[in-house]
JSON list of C-alpha atoms in Angstrom, two decimals:
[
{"chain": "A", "resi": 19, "resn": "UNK", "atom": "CA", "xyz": [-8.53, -12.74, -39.67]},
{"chain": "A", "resi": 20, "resn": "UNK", "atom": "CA", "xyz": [-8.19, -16.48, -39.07]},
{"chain": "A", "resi": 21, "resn": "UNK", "atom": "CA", "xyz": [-10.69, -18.34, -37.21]},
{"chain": "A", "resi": 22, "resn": "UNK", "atom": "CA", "xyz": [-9.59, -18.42, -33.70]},
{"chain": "A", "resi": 23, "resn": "UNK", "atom": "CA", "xyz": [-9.41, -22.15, -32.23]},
{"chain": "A", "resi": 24, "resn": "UNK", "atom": "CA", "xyz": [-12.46, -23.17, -29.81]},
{"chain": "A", "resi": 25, "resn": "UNK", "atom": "CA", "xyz": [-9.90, -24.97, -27.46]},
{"chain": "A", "resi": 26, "resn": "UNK", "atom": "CA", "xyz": [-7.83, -20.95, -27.46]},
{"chain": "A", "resi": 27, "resn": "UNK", "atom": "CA", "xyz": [-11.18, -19.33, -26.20]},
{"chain": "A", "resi": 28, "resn": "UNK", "atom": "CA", "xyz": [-11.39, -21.61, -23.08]},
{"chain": "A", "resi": 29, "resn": "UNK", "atom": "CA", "xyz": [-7.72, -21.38, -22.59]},
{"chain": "A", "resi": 30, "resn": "UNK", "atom": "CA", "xyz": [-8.06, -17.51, -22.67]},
{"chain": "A", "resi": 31, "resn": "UNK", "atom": "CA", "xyz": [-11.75, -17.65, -20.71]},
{"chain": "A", "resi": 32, "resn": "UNK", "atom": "CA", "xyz": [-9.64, -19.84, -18.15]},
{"chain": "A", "resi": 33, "resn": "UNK", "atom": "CA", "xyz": [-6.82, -17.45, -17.73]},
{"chain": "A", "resi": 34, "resn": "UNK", "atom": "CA", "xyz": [-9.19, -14.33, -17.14]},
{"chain": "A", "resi": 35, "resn": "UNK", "atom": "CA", "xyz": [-10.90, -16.34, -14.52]},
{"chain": "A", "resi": 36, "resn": "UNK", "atom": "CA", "xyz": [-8.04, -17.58, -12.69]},
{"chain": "A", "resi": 37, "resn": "UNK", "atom": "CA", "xyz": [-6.59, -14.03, -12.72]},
{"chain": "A", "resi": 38, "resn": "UNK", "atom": "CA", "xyz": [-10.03, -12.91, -11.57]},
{"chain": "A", "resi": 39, "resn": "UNK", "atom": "CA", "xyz": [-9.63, -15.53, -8.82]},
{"chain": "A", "resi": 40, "resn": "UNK", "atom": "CA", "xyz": [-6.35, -13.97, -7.82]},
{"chain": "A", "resi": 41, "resn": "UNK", "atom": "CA", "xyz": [-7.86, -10.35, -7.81]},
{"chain": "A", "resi": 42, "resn": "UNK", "atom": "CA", "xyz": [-10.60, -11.22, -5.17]},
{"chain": "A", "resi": 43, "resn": "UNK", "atom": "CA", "xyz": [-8.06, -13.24, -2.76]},
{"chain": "A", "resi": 44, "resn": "UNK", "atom": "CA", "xyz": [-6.34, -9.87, -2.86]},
{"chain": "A", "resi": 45, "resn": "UNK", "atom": "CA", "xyz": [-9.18, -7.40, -2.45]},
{"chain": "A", "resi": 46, "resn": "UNK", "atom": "CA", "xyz": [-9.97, -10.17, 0.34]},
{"chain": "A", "resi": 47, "resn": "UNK", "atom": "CA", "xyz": [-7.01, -9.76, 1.81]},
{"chain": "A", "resi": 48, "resn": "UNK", "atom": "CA", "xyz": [-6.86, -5.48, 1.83]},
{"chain": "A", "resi": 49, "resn": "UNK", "atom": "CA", "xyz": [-4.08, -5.93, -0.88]},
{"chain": "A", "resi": 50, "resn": "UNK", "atom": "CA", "xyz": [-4.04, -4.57, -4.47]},
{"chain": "A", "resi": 51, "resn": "UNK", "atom": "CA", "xyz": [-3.17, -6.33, -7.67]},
{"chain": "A", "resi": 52, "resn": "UNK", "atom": "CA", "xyz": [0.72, -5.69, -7.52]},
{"chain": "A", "resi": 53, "resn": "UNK", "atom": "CA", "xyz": [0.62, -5.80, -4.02]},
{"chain": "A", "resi": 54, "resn": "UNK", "atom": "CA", "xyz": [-0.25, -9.47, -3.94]},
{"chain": "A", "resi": 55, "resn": "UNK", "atom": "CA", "xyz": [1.80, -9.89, -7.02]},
{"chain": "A", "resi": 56, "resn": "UNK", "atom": "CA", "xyz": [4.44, -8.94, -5.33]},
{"chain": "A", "resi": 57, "resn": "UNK", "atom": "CA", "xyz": [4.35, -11.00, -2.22]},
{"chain": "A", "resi": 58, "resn": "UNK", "atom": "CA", "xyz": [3.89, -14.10, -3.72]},
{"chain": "A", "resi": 59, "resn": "UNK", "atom": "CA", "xyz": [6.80, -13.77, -5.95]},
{"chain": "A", "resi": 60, "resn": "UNK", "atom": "CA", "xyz": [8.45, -13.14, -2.72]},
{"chain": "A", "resi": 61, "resn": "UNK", "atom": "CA", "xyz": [7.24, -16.23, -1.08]},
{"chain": "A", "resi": 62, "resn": "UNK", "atom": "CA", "xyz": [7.65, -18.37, -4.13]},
{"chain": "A", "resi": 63, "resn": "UNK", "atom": "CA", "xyz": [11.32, -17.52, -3.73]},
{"chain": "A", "resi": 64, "resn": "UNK", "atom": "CA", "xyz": [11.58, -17.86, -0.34]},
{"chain": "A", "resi": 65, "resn": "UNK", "atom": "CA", "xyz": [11.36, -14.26, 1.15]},
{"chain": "A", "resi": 66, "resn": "UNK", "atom": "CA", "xyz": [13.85, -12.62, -1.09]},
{"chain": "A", "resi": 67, "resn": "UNK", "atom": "CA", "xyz": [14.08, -12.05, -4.67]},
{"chain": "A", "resi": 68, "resn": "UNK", "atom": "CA", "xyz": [16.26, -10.09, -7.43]},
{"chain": "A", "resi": 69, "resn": "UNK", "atom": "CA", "xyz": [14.02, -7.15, -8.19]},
{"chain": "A", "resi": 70, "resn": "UNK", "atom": "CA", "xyz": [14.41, -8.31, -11.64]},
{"chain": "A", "resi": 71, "resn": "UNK", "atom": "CA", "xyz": [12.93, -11.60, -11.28]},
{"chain": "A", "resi": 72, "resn": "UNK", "atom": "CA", "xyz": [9.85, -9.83, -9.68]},
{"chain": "A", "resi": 73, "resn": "UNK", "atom": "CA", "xyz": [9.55, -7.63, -12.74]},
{"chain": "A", "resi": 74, "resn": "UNK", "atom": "CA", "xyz": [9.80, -10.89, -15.17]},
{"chain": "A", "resi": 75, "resn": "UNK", "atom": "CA", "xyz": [7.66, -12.94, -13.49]},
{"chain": "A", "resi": 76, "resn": "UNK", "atom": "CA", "xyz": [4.45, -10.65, -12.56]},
{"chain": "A", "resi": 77, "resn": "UNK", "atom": "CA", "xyz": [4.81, -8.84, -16.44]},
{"chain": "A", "resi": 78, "resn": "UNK", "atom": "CA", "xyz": [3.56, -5.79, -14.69]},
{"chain": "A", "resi": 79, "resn": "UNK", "atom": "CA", "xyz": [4.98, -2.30, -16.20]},
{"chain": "A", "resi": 80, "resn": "UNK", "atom": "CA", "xyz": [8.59, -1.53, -14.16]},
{"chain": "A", "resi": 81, "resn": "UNK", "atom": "CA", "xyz": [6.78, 1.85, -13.15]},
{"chain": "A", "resi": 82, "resn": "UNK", "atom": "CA", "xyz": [3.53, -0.17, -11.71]},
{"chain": "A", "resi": 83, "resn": "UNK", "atom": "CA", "xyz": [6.12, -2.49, -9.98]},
{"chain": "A", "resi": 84, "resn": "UNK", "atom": "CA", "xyz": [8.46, 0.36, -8.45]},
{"chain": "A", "resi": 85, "resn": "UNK", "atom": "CA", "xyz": [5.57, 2.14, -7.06]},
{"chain": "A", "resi": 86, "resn": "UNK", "atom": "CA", "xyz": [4.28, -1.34, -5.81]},
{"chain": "A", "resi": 87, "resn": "UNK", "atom": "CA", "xyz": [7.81, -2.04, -4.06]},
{"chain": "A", "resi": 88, "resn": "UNK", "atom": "CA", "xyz": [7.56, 1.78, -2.38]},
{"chain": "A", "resi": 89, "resn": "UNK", "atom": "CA", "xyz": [4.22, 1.32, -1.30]},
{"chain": "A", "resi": 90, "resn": "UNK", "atom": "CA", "xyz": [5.57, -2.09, 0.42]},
{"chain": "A", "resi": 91, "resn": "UNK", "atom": "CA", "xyz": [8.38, -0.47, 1.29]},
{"chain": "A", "resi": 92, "resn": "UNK", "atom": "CA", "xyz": [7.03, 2.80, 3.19]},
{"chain": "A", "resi": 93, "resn": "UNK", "atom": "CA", "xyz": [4.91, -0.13, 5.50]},
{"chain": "A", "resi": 94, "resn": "UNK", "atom": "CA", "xyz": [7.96, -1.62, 6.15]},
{"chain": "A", "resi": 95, "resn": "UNK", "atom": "CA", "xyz": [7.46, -4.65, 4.77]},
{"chain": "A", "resi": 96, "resn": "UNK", "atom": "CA", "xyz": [9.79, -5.31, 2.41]},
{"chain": "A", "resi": 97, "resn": "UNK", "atom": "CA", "xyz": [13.15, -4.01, 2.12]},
{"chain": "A", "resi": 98, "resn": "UNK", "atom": "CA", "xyz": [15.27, -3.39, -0.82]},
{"chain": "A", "resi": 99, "resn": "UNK", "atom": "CA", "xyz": [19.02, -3.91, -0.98]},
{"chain": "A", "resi": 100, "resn": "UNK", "atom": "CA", "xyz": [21.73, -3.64, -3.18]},
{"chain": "A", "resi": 101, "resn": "UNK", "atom": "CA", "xyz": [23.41, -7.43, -4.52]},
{"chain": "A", "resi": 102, "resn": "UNK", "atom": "CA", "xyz": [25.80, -6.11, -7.69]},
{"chain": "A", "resi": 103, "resn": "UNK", "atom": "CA", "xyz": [26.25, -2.34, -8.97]},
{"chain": "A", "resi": 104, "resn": "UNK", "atom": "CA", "xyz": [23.23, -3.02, -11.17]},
{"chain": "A", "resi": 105, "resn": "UNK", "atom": "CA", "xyz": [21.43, -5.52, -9.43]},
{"chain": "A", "resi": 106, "resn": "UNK", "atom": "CA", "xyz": [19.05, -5.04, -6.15]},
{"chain": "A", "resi": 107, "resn": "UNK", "atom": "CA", "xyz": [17.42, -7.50, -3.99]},
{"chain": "A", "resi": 108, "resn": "UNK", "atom": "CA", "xyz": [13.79, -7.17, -2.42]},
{"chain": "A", "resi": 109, "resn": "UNK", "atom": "CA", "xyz": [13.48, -9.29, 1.30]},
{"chain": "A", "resi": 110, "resn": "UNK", "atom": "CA", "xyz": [10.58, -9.39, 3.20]},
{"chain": "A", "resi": 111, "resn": "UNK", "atom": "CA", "xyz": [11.06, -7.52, 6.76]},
{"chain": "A", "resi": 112, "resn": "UNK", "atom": "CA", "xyz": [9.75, -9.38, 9.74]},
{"chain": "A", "resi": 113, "resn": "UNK", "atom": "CA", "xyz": [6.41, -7.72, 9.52]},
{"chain": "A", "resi": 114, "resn": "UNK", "atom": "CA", "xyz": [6.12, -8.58, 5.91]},
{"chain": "A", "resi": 115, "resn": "UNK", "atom": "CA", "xyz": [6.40, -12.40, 6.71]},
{"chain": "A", "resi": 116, "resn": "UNK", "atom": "CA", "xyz": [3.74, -11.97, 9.16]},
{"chain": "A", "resi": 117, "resn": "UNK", "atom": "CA", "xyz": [1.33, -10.10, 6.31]},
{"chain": "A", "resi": 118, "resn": "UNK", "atom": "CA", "xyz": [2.84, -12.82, 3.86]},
{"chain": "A", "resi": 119, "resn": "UNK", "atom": "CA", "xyz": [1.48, -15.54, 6.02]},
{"chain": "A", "resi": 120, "resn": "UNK", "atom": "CA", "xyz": [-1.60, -14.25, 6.45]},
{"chain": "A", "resi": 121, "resn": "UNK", "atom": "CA", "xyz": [-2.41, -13.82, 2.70]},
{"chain": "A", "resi": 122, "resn": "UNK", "atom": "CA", "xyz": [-0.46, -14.96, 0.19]},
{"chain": "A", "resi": 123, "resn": "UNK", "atom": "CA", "xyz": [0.74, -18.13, 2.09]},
{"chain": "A", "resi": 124, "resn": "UNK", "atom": "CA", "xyz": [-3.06, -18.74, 2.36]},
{"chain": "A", "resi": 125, "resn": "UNK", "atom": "CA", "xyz": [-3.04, -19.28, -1.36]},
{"chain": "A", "resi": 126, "resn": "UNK", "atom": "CA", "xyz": [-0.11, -21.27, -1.67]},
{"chain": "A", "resi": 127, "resn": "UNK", "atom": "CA", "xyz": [-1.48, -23.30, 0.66]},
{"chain": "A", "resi": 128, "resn": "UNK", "atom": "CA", "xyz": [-4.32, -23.76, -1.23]},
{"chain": "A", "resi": 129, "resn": "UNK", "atom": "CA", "xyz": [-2.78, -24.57, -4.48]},
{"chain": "A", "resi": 130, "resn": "UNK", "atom": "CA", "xyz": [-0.95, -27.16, -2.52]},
{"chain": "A", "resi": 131, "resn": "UNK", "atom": "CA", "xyz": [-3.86, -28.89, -1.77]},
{"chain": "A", "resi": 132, "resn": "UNK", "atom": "CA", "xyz": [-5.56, -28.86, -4.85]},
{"chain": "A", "resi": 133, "resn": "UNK", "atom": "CA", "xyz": [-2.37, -30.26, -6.36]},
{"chain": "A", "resi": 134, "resn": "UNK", "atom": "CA", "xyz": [-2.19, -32.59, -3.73]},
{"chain": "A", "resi": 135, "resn": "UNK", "atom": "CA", "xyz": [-5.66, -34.07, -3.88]},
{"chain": "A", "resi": 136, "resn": "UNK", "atom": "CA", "xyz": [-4.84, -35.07, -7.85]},
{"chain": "A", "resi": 137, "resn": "UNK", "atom": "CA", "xyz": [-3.10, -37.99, -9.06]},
{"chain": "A", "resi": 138, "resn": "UNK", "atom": "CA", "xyz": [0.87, -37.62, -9.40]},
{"chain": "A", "resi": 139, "resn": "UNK", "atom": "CA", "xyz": [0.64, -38.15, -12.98]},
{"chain": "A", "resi": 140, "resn": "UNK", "atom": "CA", "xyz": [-1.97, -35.56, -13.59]},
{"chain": "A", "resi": 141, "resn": "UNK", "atom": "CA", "xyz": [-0.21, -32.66, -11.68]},
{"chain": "A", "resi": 142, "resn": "UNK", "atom": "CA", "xyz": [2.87, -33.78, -13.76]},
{"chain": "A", "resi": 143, "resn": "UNK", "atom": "CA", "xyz": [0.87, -33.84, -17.02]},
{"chain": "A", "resi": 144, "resn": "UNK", "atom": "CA", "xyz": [-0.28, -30.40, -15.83]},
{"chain": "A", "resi": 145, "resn": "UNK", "atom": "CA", "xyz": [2.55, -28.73, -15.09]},
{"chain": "A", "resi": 146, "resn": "UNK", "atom": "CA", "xyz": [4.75, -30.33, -18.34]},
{"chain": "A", "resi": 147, "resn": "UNK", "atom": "CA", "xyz": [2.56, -29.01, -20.72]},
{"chain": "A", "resi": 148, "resn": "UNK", "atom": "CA", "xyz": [1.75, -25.58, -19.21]},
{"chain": "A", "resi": 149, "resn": "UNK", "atom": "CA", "xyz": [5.58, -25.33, -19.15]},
{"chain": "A", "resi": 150, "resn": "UNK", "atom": "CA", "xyz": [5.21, -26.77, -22.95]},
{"chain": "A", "resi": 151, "resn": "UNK", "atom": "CA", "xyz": [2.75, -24.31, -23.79]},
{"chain": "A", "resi": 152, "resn": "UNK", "atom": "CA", "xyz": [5.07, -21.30, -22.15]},
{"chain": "A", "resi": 153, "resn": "UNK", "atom": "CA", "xyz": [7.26, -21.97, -23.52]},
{"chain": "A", "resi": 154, "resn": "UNK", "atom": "CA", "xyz": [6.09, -22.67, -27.39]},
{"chain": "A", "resi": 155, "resn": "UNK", "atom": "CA", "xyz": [4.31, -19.45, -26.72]},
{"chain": "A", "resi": 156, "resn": "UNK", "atom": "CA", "xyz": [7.55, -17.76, -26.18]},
{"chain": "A", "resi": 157, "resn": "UNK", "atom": "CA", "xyz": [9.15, -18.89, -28.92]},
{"chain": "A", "resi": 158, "resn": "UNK", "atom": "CA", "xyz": [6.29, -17.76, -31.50]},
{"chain": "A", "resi": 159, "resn": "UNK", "atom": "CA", "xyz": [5.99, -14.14, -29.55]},
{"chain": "A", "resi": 160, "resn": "UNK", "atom": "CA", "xyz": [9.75, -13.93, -30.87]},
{"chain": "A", "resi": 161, "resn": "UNK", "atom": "CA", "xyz": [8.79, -14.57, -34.39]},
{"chain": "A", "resi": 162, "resn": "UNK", "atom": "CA", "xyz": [6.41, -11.30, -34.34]},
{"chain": "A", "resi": 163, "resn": "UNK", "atom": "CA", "xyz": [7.89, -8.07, -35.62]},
{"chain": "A", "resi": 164, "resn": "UNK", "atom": "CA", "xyz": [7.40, -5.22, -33.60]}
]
């Protein structure tokens, strides 16, 4: 095995304590993993999102994300809809902008004002080469054979 970079065991000790971060804010708010997950992809797109999107962006297995939606769902919080034949939409009801607001808007909040309290060209540094790294990273994931 190849020796394994100093500066990719922070980046991976940084990831697992960010997503730690993100697990307590949800146990914090009475919410589980995909729960919160879930939400804030909501919220990110503005109450409603292709179900597909949701699936893409949280990388959470489709089953753990369709019995996340029905759990949502059941509370009436979110409700699903139909956009194409093969498409559906997920929309947060009333009640699930008022849990929305209460937690995960809470978060976004306070990424805002971290972001906000940096320097223009460090959130922009930031934010172009996490994209860079994504994105890199995506492209060498497609190289490996399954």
């Amino acid at each position: 095995m190849k020796k394994i970079s100093d500066e990719v065991k922070v980046n991976g000790r940084l990831i697992g304590e960010i997503d730690a971060l993100y697990h307590d804010a949800a146990l914090k708010f009475g919410l589980n993993d995909t729960e919160l997950k879930i939400l804030y992809t909501l919220c990110i797109f503005g109450d409603e999102s292709p179900l597909t999107e949701i699936r893409r962006l949280t990388a959470l297995a489709k089953q753990t994300i369709n019995s996340g939606i029905r759990k949502l769902e059941s509370q009436n919080l979110i409700e699903l809809s139909q956009s194409t034949p093969k498409t559906k939409n997920v929309r947060l009801t009333e009640a699930g902008k008022i849990l929305a607001n209460q937690t995960v808007t809470k978060l976004l909040e306070i990424e805002t004002e971290i972001f906000e309290s940096w320097k223009v060209n460090d959130v922009k540094k930031y934010l172009e080469l996490t994209e860079r790294f994504a994105n890199e990273l995506k492209l060498k994931m497609q190289e490996i054979e399954s």
